Short mmCIF file of C-alpha atoms in Angstrom, two decimals:
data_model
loop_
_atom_site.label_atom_id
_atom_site.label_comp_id
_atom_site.label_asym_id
_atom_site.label_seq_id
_atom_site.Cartn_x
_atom_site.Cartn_y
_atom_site.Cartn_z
CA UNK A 960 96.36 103.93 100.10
CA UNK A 961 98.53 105.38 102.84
CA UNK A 962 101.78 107.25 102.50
CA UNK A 963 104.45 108.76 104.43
CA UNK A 964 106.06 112.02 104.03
CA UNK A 965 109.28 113.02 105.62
CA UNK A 966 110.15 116.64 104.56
CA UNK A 967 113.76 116.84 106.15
CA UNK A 968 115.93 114.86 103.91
CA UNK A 969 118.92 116.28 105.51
CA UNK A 970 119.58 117.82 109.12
CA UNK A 971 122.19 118.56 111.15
CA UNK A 972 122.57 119.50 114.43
CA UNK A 973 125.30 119.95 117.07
CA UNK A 974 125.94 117.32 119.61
CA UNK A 975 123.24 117.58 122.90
CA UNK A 976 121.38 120.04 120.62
CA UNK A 977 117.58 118.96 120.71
CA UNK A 978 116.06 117.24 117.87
CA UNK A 979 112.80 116.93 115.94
CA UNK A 980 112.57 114.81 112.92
CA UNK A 981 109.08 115.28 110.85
CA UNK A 982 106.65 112.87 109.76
CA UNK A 983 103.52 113.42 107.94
CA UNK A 984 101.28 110.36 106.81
CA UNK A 985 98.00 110.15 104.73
CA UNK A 986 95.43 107.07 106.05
CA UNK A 987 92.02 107.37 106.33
CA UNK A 988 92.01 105.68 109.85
CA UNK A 989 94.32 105.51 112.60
CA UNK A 990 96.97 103.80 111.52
CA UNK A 991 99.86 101.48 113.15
CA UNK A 992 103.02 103.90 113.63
CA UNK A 993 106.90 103.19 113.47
CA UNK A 994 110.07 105.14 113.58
CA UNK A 995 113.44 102.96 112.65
CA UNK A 996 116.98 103.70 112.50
CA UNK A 997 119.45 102.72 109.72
CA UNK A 998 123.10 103.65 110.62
CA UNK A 999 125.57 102.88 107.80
CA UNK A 1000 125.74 99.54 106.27
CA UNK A 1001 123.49 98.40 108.73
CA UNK A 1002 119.91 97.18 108.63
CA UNK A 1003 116.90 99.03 110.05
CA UNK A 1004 116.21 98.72 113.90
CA UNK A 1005 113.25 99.99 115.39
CA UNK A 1006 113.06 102.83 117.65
CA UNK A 1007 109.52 103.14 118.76
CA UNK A 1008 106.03 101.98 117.81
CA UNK A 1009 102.38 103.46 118.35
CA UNK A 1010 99.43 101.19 118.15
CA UNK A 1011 97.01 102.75 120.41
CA UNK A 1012 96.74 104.41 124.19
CA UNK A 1013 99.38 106.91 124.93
CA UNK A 1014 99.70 109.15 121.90
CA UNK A 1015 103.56 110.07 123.52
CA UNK A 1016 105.43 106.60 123.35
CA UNK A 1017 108.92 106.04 124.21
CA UNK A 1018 111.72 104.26 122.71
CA UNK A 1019 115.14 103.02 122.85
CA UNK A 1020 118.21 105.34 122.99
CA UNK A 1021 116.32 107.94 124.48
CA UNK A 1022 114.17 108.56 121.38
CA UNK A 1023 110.43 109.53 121.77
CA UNK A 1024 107.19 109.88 119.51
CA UNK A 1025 103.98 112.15 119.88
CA UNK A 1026 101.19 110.91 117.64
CA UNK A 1027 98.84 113.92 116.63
CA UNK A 1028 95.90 113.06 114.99
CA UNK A 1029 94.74 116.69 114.58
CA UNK A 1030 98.15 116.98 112.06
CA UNK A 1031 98.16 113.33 111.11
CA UNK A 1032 101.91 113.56 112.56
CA UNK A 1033 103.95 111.19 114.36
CA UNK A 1034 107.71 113.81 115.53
CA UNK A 1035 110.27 112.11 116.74
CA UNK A 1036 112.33 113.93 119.24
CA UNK A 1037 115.45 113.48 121.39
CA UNK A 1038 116.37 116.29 124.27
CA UNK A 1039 120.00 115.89 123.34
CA UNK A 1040 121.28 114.28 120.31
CA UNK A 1041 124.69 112.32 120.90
CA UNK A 1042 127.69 111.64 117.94
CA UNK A 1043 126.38 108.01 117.15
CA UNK A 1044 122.90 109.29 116.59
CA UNK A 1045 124.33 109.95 113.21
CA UNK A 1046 121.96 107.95 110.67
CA UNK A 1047 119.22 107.55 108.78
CA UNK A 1048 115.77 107.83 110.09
CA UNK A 1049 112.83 106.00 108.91
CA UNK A 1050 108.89 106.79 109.73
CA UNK A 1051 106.36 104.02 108.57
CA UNK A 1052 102.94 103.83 108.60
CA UNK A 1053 101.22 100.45 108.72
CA UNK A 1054 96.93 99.82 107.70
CA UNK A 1055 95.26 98.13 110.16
CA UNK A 1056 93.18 96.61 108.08
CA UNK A 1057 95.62 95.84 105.64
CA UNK A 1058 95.74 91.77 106.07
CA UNK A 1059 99.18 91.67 104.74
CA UNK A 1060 100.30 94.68 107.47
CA UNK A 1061 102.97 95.18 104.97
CA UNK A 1062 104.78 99.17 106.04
CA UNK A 1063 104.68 102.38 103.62
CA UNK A 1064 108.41 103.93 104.23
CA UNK A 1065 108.66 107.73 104.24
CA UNK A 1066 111.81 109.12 102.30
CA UNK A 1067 114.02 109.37 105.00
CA UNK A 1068 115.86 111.81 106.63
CA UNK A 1069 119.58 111.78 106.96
CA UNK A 1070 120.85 113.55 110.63
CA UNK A 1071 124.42 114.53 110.62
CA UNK A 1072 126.24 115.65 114.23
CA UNK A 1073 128.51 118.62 114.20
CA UNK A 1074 130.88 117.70 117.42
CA UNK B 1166 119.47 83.05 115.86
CA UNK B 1167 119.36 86.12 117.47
CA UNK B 1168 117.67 88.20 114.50
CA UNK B 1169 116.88 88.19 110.80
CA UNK B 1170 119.75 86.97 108.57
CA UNK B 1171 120.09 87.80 104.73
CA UNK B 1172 122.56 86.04 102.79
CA UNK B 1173 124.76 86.99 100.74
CA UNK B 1174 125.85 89.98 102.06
CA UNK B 1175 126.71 91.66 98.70
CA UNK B 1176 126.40 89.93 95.64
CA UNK B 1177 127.38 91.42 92.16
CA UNK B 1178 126.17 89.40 88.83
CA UNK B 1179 125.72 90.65 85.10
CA UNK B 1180 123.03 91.95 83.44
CA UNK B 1181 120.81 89.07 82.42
CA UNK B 1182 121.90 86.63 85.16
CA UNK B 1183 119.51 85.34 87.82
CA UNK B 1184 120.33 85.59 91.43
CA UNK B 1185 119.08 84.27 94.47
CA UNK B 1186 118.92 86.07 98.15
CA UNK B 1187 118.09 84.28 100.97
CA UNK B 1188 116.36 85.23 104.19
CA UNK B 1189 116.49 83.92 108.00
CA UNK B 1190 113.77 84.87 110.14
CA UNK B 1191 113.18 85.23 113.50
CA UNK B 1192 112.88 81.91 114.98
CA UNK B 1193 108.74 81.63 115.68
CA UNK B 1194 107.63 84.52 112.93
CA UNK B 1195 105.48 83.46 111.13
CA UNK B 1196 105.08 86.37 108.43
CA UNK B 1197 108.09 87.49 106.73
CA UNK B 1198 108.05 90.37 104.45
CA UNK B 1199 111.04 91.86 101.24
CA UNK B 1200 111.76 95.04 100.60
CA UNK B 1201 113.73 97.02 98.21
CA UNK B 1202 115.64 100.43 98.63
CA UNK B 1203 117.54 102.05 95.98
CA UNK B 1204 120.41 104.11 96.78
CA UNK B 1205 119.28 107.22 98.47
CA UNK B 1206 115.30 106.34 98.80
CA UNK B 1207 112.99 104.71 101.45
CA UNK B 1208 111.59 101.42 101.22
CA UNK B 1209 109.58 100.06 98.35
CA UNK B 1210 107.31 96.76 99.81
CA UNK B 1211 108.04 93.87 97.69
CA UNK B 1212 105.99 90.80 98.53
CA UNK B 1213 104.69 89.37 101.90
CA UNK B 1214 103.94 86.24 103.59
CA UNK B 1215 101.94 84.67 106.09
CA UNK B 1216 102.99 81.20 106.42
CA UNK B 1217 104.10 79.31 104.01
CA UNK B 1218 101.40 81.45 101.52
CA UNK B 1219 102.00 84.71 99.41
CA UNK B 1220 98.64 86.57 99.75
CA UNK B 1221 100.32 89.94 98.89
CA UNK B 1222 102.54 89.73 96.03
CA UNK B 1223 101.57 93.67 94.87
CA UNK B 1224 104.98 94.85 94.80
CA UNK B 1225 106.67 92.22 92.87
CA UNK B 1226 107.96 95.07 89.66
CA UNK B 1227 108.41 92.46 87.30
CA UNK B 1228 107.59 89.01 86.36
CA UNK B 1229 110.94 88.29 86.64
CA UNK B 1230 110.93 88.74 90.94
CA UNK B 1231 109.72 85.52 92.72
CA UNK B 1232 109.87 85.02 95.93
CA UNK B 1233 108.80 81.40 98.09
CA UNK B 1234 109.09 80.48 101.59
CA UNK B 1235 109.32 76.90 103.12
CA UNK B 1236 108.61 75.21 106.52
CA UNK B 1237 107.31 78.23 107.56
CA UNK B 1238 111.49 79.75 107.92
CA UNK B 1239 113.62 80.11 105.29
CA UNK B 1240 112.51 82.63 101.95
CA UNK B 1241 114.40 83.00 98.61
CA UNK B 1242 113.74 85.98 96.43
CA UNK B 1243 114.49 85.24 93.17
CA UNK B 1244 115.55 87.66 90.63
CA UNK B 1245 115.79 86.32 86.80
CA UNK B 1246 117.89 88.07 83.86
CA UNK B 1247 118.61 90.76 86.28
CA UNK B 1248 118.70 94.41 84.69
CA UNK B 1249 120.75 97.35 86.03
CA UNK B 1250 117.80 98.93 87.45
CA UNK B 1251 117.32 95.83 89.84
CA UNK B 1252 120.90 96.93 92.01
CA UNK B 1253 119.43 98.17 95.37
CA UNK B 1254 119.57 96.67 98.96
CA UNK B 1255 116.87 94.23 99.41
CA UNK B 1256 115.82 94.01 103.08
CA UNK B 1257 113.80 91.15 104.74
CA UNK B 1258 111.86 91.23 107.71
CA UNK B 1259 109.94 89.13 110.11
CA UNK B 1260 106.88 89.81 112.35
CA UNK B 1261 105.58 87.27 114.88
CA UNK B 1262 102.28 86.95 113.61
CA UNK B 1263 100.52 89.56 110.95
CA UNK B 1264 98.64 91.52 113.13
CA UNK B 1265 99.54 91.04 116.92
CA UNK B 1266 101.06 93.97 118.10
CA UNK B 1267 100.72 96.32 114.74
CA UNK B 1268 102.75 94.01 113.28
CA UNK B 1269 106.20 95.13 114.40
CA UNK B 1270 108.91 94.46 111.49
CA UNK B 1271 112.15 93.25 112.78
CA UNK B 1272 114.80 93.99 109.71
CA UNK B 1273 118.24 91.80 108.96
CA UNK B 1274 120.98 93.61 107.34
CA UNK B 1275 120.05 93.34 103.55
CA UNK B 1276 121.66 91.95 100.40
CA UNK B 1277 123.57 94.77 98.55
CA UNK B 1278 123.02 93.62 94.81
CA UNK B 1279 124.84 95.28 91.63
CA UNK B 1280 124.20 94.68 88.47
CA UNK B 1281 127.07 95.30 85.92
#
């Protein structure tokens, strides 16, 4: 079975500071990749996926991914964070041979923005 | 509409009443998917479905969680003689189909449920 592991569950960083979040997952293949964003009160949206080509993908808000399958790793990163980046960040790992394509959540981690 | 709607928007019952939560989908998806996250965790998978069919009901915890889905829209999850450990944000989600595109979850806002 796959699984996620996020090992930040808190970071904070100072507004247009650069940012890395960390993901780890476990999957025997290559799996289906997804970073989302929960901001407070509010439902998940999704930032970026990976599926296959391009292990660097791009995504809304100026967010973007690297997939490393050396370090079964999927960073997000942002050159320069911004006050309303202030949420909770999701990475999720789907099977692609899972018929029901249903998504293991990591932990989340929680970035805070010092003005 | 626009995106995936969950209804109510909080809902707070005793322990040992039954709720219901109800889910919009994207207009067109046809697999829709619940979650459940507990204050301060990620996501736990609940039950998916493709259709109108549950092939994947794995993550139901209890006997007392159903969940259907008619006319290929509209899903209920069900919860009966609710417990204190049910109270969580259950999240719904839609995908066009089950594997185009990895599958690409599209999340509505949740239900907030608390059990007193």
């Amino acid at each position: 079975a796959q699984s996620v592991t996020q090992p930040d569950i808190h970071i904070t960083v100072s507004e247009g500071a650069s940012l890395e979040l960390r993901c780890n997952y476990s999957y025997g293949a290559t799996p289906y990749l997804f970073w989302y964003v929960q901001s407070p009160g509010q439902g998940l949206q999704l930032l970026l996926k990976y599926f296959s080509g391009d292990t660097l993908v791009q995504g809304i808000k100026g967010f973007e991914a690297e997939f490393k399958r050396s370090q079964s790793s999927f960073n997000l990163r942002k050159p320069s964070v911004h006050w309303s980046d202030a949420a909770e960040y999701f990475c999720a790992v789907g099977a692609r041979n899972n018929a029901g394509n249903m998504l293991t959540f990591g932990g989340g981690t929680r970035l805070m923005v010092k003005p | 509409g626009a995106g995936v709607s969950q209804s109510p928007s909080n809902k707070v019952t005793e322990k040992g009443k039954d709720v219901e939560l109800r889910c919009d989908p994207i207009s067109g998806h046809t697999a829709l998917y619940w979650y459940r996250q507990r204050l301060g965790q990620g996501l736990e998978f609940l039950i998916y479905f493709q259709g109108n069919s549950a092939p994947d009901k794995s993550g139901l915890p209890s006997d007392r969680f159903s969940a259907e889905r008619t006319g290929e829209s509209v899903s209920t999850l069900t919860i009966q003689r609710t417990q204190q450990e049910d109270s969580a944000v259950y999240l719904c989600a839609s995908s066009l189909t089950r594997t185009s595109g990895g599958g690409a979850q599209y999340f509505g806002p949740g239900t907030r449920l608390l059990v007193l």
